[in-house]
Short mmCIF file of C-alpha atoms and ligand atoms in Angstrom, two decimals:
data_model
loop_
_atom_site.label_atom_id
_atom_site.label_comp_id
_atom_site.label_asym_id
_atom_site.label_seq_id
_atom_site.Cartn_x
_atom_site.Cartn_y
_atom_site.Cartn_z
CA MET S 1 10.62 -11.93 -25.91
CA TYR S 2 9.31 -12.65 -22.39
CA ASP S 3 6.08 -14.46 -21.71
CA ILE S 4 5.32 -12.18 -18.76
CA ILE S 5 6.78 -8.93 -17.58
CA ILE S 6 5.82 -7.90 -14.05
CA ILE S 7 6.19 -4.27 -13.03
CA GLY S 8 6.85 -3.83 -9.30
CA ALA S 9 8.58 -6.10 -6.85
CA GLY S 10 6.39 -5.81 -3.78
CA PRO S 11 4.44 -8.83 -2.42
CA ALA S 12 2.05 -8.82 -5.42
CA GLY S 13 4.80 -8.60 -8.05
CA LEU S 14 7.10 -11.11 -6.36
CA SER S 15 4.25 -13.54 -5.81
CA SER S 16 3.39 -13.23 -9.52
CA GLY S 17 7.03 -13.83 -10.35
CA ILE S 18 7.21 -17.03 -8.19
CA TYR S 19 4.05 -18.41 -9.67
CA ALA S 20 4.68 -17.49 -13.31
CA SER S 21 8.27 -18.74 -13.41
CA ARG S 22 7.48 -21.93 -11.50
CA LEU S 23 4.70 -22.62 -14.02
CA GLY S 24 7.37 -22.40 -16.73
CA ALA S 25 6.76 -18.92 -18.12
CA LYS S 26 9.82 -16.84 -19.15
CA THR S 27 9.32 -14.05 -16.57
CA MET S 28 11.00 -10.83 -15.65
CA ILE S 29 10.19 -8.40 -12.82
CA LEU S 30 11.15 -4.75 -13.30
CA GLU S 31 11.56 -2.67 -10.14
CA LYS S 32 12.89 0.82 -9.85
CA LEU S 33 13.72 0.53 -6.11
CA THR S 34 14.84 -2.38 -3.91
CA PRO S 35 12.52 -5.42 -4.08
CA GLY S 36 10.13 -5.75 -1.08
CA GLY S 37 7.60 -3.00 -1.44
CA GLN S 38 5.86 -0.87 1.14
CA ILE S 39 5.79 -3.57 3.81
CA THR S 40 9.53 -3.19 4.24
CA LEU S 41 8.72 0.11 6.00
CA SER S 42 6.70 -1.79 8.64
CA SER S 43 8.57 -2.54 11.83
CA GLU S 44 6.65 -5.72 12.49
CA ILE S 45 4.46 -8.20 10.59
CA GLU S 46 2.58 -10.86 12.48
CA ASN S 47 -0.69 -11.35 10.56
CA TYR S 48 0.65 -13.24 7.50
CA PRO S 49 -0.45 -16.82 7.89
CA GLY S 50 2.41 -19.02 8.84
CA ILE S 51 4.39 -16.24 10.48
CA CYS S 52 4.22 -17.43 14.09
CA GLU S 53 6.99 -15.15 15.30
CA VAL S 54 6.81 -11.43 14.74
CA LYS S 55 9.27 -10.28 12.06
CA SER S 56 10.22 -6.91 10.63
CA GLY S 57 8.89 -6.13 7.14
CA ILE S 58 12.43 -6.21 5.72
CA GLU S 59 13.24 -9.56 7.27
CA PHE S 60 9.88 -11.00 6.16
CA MET S 61 10.39 -9.95 2.53
CA SER S 62 14.09 -10.82 2.29
CA CYS S 63 13.74 -14.28 0.78
CA TRP S 64 10.91 -13.57 -1.67
CA PRO S 65 13.19 -12.36 -4.52
CA ASN S 66 15.43 -15.43 -4.05
CA GLN S 67 12.46 -17.70 -4.14
CA ALA S 68 11.38 -16.17 -7.49
CA LYS S 69 14.97 -16.40 -8.89
CA LYS S 70 15.14 -20.04 -7.85
CA PHE S 71 12.44 -20.78 -10.47
CA GLY S 72 14.21 -18.77 -13.14
CA CYS S 73 12.51 -15.35 -12.71
CA GLU S 74 14.74 -12.42 -13.59
CA ILE S 75 14.59 -9.41 -11.34
CA VAL S 76 15.99 -6.32 -12.93
CA SER S 77 16.50 -2.95 -11.33
CA GLU S 78 15.15 -0.56 -14.01
CA GLU S 79 12.44 2.06 -13.98
CA VAL S 80 9.64 1.53 -16.49
CA ILE S 81 8.61 4.69 -18.31
CA GLU S 82 6.10 3.40 -20.90
CA ILE S 83 3.91 0.39 -21.70
CA LYS S 84 2.50 0.02 -25.20
CA LYS S 85 0.44 -2.75 -26.74
CA GLU S 86 0.92 -3.59 -30.39
CA LYS S 87 0.71 -7.32 -31.31
CA TYR S 88 2.73 -7.82 -28.08
CA PHE S 89 3.50 -5.51 -25.18
CA LYS S 90 6.48 -3.17 -25.45
CA ILE S 91 7.92 -2.16 -22.10
CA LYS S 92 10.27 0.77 -22.23
CA THR S 93 12.57 1.47 -19.26
CA THR S 94 15.06 4.27 -18.81
CA LYS S 95 17.70 1.86 -20.21
CA HIS S 96 16.09 -0.72 -22.51
CA GLU S 97 12.97 -1.83 -24.39
CA TYR S 98 11.53 -5.28 -23.72
CA SER S 99 8.68 -7.32 -25.32
CA SER S 100 6.26 -9.64 -23.60
CA LYS S 101 3.05 -11.48 -24.32
CA ALA S 102 1.43 -10.43 -21.07
CA VAL S 103 2.02 -7.80 -18.38
CA ILE S 104 1.20 -7.72 -14.69
CA ILE S 105 1.21 -4.28 -13.13
CA ALA S 106 1.88 -4.42 -9.43
CA THR S 107 3.12 -0.91 -8.65
CA GLY S 108 0.95 -0.48 -5.53
CA SER S 109 -0.08 2.70 -3.86
CA THR S 110 1.76 5.08 -1.69
CA PRO S 111 0.31 6.70 1.46
CA LYS S 112 0.61 10.48 1.32
CA LYS S 113 2.74 12.06 4.01
CA ALA S 114 1.27 14.63 6.39
CA GLY S 115 4.51 16.60 6.41
CA PHE S 116 5.32 17.01 10.13
CA ASP S 117 8.83 17.02 11.54
CA GLY S 118 10.06 13.54 12.33
CA GLU S 119 7.53 11.82 10.10
CA LEU S 120 10.06 9.94 8.07
CA GLU S 121 12.49 9.35 10.92
CA TYR S 122 9.78 7.73 13.13
CA THR S 123 8.07 5.72 10.36
CA GLY S 124 8.03 2.17 11.69
CA ARG S 125 8.92 3.45 15.17
CA GLY S 126 5.47 4.82 16.14
CA VAL S 127 4.43 6.56 12.92
CA SER S 128 2.28 4.22 10.84
CA TYR S 129 0.10 4.36 7.71
CA CYS S 130 -1.78 1.08 8.36
CA ALA S 131 -4.03 0.44 11.35
CA VAL S 132 -4.73 -3.23 10.44
CA CYS S 133 -0.95 -3.86 10.29
CA ASP S 134 0.17 -1.96 13.33
CA GLY S 135 -2.92 -1.24 15.47
CA PHE S 136 -2.45 -4.32 17.64
CA PHE S 137 0.84 -3.02 19.00
CA TYR S 138 -1.08 -0.17 20.65
CA LYS S 139 -3.38 -2.29 22.83
CA ASN S 140 -4.44 -0.11 25.79
CA LYS S 141 -2.09 2.66 24.65
CA ILE S 142 -2.74 6.17 23.40
CA VAL S 143 -2.62 6.98 19.70
CA ALA S 144 -3.23 9.98 17.41
CA VAL S 145 -4.98 9.67 14.02
CA ILE S 146 -4.43 12.41 11.45
CA GLY S 147 -6.99 13.15 8.71
CA GLY S 148 -10.66 13.89 8.20
CA GLY S 149 -11.64 11.60 5.33
CA ASP S 150 -13.33 8.17 5.29
CA THR S 151 -10.12 6.33 5.92
CA ALA S 152 -9.05 8.41 8.91
CA LEU S 153 -12.44 8.08 10.57
CA GLU S 154 -12.87 4.36 9.81
CA GLU S 155 -9.38 3.61 11.07
CA ALA S 156 -9.96 5.82 14.18
CA LEU S 157 -13.01 3.66 14.97
CA TYR S 158 -10.96 0.50 14.36
CA LEU S 159 -8.17 1.74 16.65
CA SER S 160 -10.67 2.83 19.35
CA LYS S 161 -11.41 -0.87 19.93
CA ILE S 162 -7.78 -1.60 20.61
CA ALA S 163 -6.20 1.55 22.09
CA LYS S 164 -7.17 3.14 25.37
CA LYS S 165 -7.61 6.52 23.72
CA VAL S 166 -7.56 7.93 20.20
CA TYR S 167 -6.99 11.58 19.42
CA LEU S 168 -8.45 12.32 15.98
CA ILE S 169 -6.69 15.41 14.68
CA HIS S 170 -8.10 17.23 11.65
CA ARG S 171 -6.90 20.47 10.08
CA ARG S 172 -10.37 21.91 9.49
CA ASP S 173 -13.54 22.03 11.66
CA LYS S 174 -15.50 19.67 9.39
CA PHE S 175 -14.81 16.11 8.36
CA ARG S 176 -15.21 15.03 4.77
CA ALA S 177 -16.03 11.43 5.77
CA ALA S 178 -19.49 9.96 5.24
CA PRO S 179 -22.04 11.34 7.77
CA SER S 180 -22.82 7.83 9.09
CA THR S 181 -19.12 7.28 9.89
CA GLN S 182 -18.89 10.74 11.51
CA LYS S 183 -21.89 9.89 13.74
CA LYS S 184 -20.14 6.70 14.93
CA VAL S 185 -16.97 8.71 15.67
CA PHE S 186 -18.88 11.34 17.61
CA ASN S 187 -20.53 8.61 19.65
CA THR S 188 -17.33 6.80 20.58
CA PRO S 189 -16.28 7.87 24.07
CA ASN S 190 -12.58 7.08 23.73
CA ILE S 191 -12.11 9.14 20.54
CA GLU S 192 -11.26 12.79 21.30
CA ILE S 193 -11.65 15.03 18.29
CA ILE S 194 -9.26 17.90 17.84
CA PHE S 195 -10.28 20.23 15.06
CA LYS S 196 -8.32 23.03 13.42
CA GLU S 197 -4.96 21.65 14.40
CA THR S 198 -2.13 19.92 12.52
CA VAL S 199 0.75 17.95 13.88
CA LYS S 200 3.87 20.04 13.85
CA LYS S 201 6.35 17.55 15.26
CA VAL S 202 6.69 14.09 16.71
CA PHE S 203 9.21 13.42 19.42
CA GLY S 204 10.60 10.56 21.45
CA LYS S 205 13.72 8.49 22.07
CA GLU S 206 13.69 5.23 20.10
CA PHE S 207 9.90 5.29 19.65
CA VAL S 208 7.28 8.01 19.49
CA GLU S 209 6.47 9.45 22.92
CA GLY S 210 4.41 12.45 21.95
CA ILE S 211 3.45 15.14 19.43
CA ILE S 212 3.40 18.85 19.26
CA LEU S 213 0.38 20.49 17.56
CA SER S 214 0.29 23.66 15.47
CA SER S 215 -0.93 25.52 18.62
CA ASN S 216 2.23 24.26 20.40
CA LYS S 217 0.08 22.08 22.63
CA GLU S 218 1.90 18.86 23.54
CA LEU S 219 0.14 15.48 23.66
CA LYS S 220 1.65 12.29 25.06
CA VAL S 221 0.93 9.55 22.55
CA ASP S 222 2.51 6.14 21.85
CA GLY S 223 1.73 6.14 18.14
CA VAL S 224 0.63 8.35 15.27
CA PHE S 225 -1.48 7.01 12.42
CA VAL S 226 -1.44 9.15 9.25
CA PHE S 227 -4.42 8.81 6.88
CA VAL S 228 -4.26 11.90 4.66
CA GLY S 229 -4.97 10.16 1.34
CA MET S 230 -3.31 7.58 -0.90
CA LYS S 231 -1.54 8.03 -4.21
CA VAL S 232 -2.29 5.12 -6.49
CA ASN S 233 0.78 4.39 -8.59
CA ASN S 234 -1.20 4.17 -11.84
CA GLU S 235 0.88 6.53 -14.07
CA LEU S 236 2.04 3.80 -16.42
CA VAL S 237 -1.48 2.44 -17.11
CA LYS S 238 -3.88 5.33 -16.53
CA ASN S 239 -4.27 5.91 -20.28
CA LEU S 240 -4.43 2.21 -21.12
CA VAL S 241 -7.04 0.74 -18.77
CA LYS S 242 -10.24 1.65 -16.96
CA LEU S 243 -9.83 3.16 -13.52
CA ASN S 244 -12.41 3.80 -10.76
CA GLU S 245 -13.12 7.24 -9.32
CA TRP S 246 -10.10 6.98 -7.01
CA GLY S 247 -7.70 6.06 -9.76
CA GLU S 248 -7.53 2.33 -8.89
CA VAL S 249 -7.37 -0.12 -11.74
CA LYS S 250 -10.56 -1.99 -12.47
CA VAL S 251 -10.10 -5.75 -12.69
CA ASN S 252 -12.28 -8.86 -12.89
CA LEU S 253 -11.88 -11.88 -10.64
CA ASP S 254 -8.97 -13.08 -12.89
CA MET S 255 -7.12 -9.77 -12.15
CA GLN S 256 -7.58 -8.98 -15.90
CA THR S 257 -7.85 -5.22 -16.59
CA SER S 258 -9.91 -3.69 -19.44
CA LEU S 259 -6.89 -4.21 -21.79
CA ASP S 260 -6.54 -7.90 -22.82
CA GLY S 261 -3.32 -9.38 -21.53
CA LEU S 262 -2.66 -6.65 -19.00
CA PHE S 263 -3.29 -7.83 -15.45
CA ALA S 264 -3.18 -5.86 -12.18
CA ALA S 265 -2.38 -7.19 -8.71
CA GLY S 266 -2.10 -5.77 -5.20
CA ASP S 267 -2.78 -2.31 -3.90
CA ILE S 268 -3.12 -0.78 -7.37
CA ARG S 269 -6.33 -2.64 -8.09
CA GLU S 270 -9.79 -1.56 -7.01
CA ASN S 271 -11.21 -3.00 -3.76
CA SER S 272 -7.79 -4.05 -2.54
CA VAL S 273 -7.75 -4.55 1.21
CA LYS S 274 -4.12 -3.40 1.10
CA GLN S 275 -2.70 -6.38 3.00
CA VAL S 276 0.42 -8.43 2.11
CA VAL S 277 -1.52 -11.68 2.15
CA ALA S 278 -4.07 -10.31 -0.27
CA ALA S 279 -1.45 -8.83 -2.58
CA ALA S 280 0.39 -12.19 -2.65
CA GLY S 281 -2.94 -13.92 -3.49
CA ASP S 282 -3.59 -11.42 -6.28
CA GLY S 283 -0.15 -12.06 -7.63
CA ALA S 284 -0.82 -15.79 -7.92
CA VAL S 285 -4.21 -15.24 -9.53
CA ALA S 286 -2.78 -12.77 -12.06
CA ALA S 287 0.13 -15.08 -12.94
CA ILE S 288 -2.05 -18.12 -13.49
CA ASN S 289 -4.49 -16.19 -15.63
CA ALA S 290 -1.70 -14.44 -17.59
CA ILE S 291 -0.40 -17.89 -18.54
CA LYS S 292 -3.91 -19.01 -19.53
CA TYR S 293 -4.18 -15.83 -21.66
CA ILE S 294 -0.90 -16.60 -23.42
CA GLU S 295 -1.82 -20.24 -24.00
CA LYS S 296 -5.18 -19.20 -25.51
CA GLY S 297 -3.37 -16.96 -28.03
CA GLU S 298 -0.88 -19.65 -29.12
P1 LIG I 1 -9.32 11.86 1.51
O1 LIG I 1 -10.80 11.68 1.37
O2 LIG I 1 -8.63 12.58 0.39
O3 LIG I 1 -9.04 12.57 2.88
C1 LIG I 1 -7.78 13.01 3.23
C2 LIG I 1 -7.96 13.78 4.51
O4 LIG I 1 -6.67 14.14 4.95
C3 LIG I 1 -8.80 15.06 4.35
O5 LIG I 1 -9.61 15.20 5.48
C4 LIG I 1 -7.69 16.18 4.26
O6 LIG I 1 -8.11 17.37 4.86
C5 LIG I 1 -6.62 15.57 5.16
N1 LIG I 1 -5.27 16.02 4.75
C6 LIG I 1 -4.75 15.98 3.51
N2 LIG I 1 -3.46 16.39 3.54
C7 LIG I 1 -3.20 16.67 4.85
C8 LIG I 1 -2.05 17.13 5.55
N3 LIG I 1 -0.92 17.36 4.90
N4 LIG I 1 -2.14 17.32 6.90
C9 LIG I 1 -3.28 17.06 7.52
N5 LIG I 1 -4.41 16.63 6.91
C10 LIG I 1 -4.37 16.41 5.62
O7 LIG I 1 -8.55 10.46 1.64
P2 LIG I 1 -9.00 9.03 2.16
O8 LIG I 1 -9.72 9.18 3.48
O9 LIG I 1 -7.84 8.11 2.14
O10 LIG I 1 -10.07 8.54 1.09
C11 LIG I 1 -9.70 8.46 -0.32
C12 LIG I 1 -10.98 8.11 -1.10
O11 LIG I 1 -11.43 6.83 -0.78
C13 LIG I 1 -12.10 9.06 -0.73
O12 LIG I 1 -12.85 9.36 -1.89
C14 LIG I 1 -12.94 8.29 0.24
O13 LIG I 1 -14.31 8.66 0.24
C15 LIG I 1 -12.75 6.88 -0.29
N6 LIG I 1 -12.90 5.89 0.80
C16 LIG I 1 -14.14 5.37 0.95
C17 LIG I 1 -14.38 4.42 1.95
C18 LIG I 1 -15.73 3.85 2.08
O14 LIG I 1 -16.56 4.11 1.26
N7 LIG I 1 -15.97 3.07 3.11
C19 LIG I 1 -13.35 4.11 2.83
C20 LIG I 1 -12.13 4.71 2.68
C21 LIG I 1 -11.90 5.59 1.64
P3 LIG I 1 -9.26 18.29 4.19
O15 LIG I 1 -10.53 17.61 4.50
O16 LIG I 1 -9.03 19.59 4.84
O17 LIG I 1 -8.93 18.32 2.74
#
């Protein structure tokens, strides 16, 4: 029997693991892929406090699992397929079944891909899914933003303050973003809107140098930001806890979900700002409160 089982080994899950095990809880993290999470796809991270030299996402995350293990946290590479709550939680993976007194779900969210040629190949080399993370690297450069929803338009506005020019490329001739956001976009001189086009291909040597649109028109750009929706990785808990209209897990300030003893941390929870530092903070909050929950029951 574990005190706490954490599902997901991104910044939220690993931070939970560090806090929970250091506080003396018997803790295990289950992760189906390699520990590190989405940030390992980022070519550079420089906005995590204390990181005074730019690092790659992989380099930045490399010691987090060891830090958790140092305090006794187990990190096991298994895919969870079911969570059940009886007296305790039962966590079923493709290989085993485990029991725990509390659970922290930290499975994050995954940006949807737009589907153009070179999208995967150039991710982290000019193709990005996070303007706050990567926008700064495009100071006075030219970028393309793909999408027509709130995120695409809000991020295009954000990028317009950093980049020299922003092409906003949308597949239809109408945006679905809020009218007030649309108005701001229409009134921003360095955003050029391109309707009824998709990106067919990205090209460049080491980094992105341009894109080819569905009409075969070529645009020279230094970066491509893709905002075509997010998939919240809520499959394991969607029938157990309350979600908001976008499928994000509702939590209180303790990161407690609507099911007692089940906590959520990081990008899976509602109102997440989807930043590593915030996910790590959530992880600590969830771990501390999971321990309080266990102590209350004993
Ligand atoms: P979204 O509203 O689903 O918009 C996705 C956009 O990407 C749509 O314009 C869609 O085009 C386009 N798209 C989808 N697949 C594509 C593809 N393969 N190639 C090119 N374009 C593609 O996603 P979101 O903007 O991430 O927002 C998600 C939810 O969060 C929404 O409900 C949104 O209102 C909400 N949100 C709210 C705020 C806020 O209130 N401030 C901020 C951010 C997000 P079509 O329009 O043609 O379908």
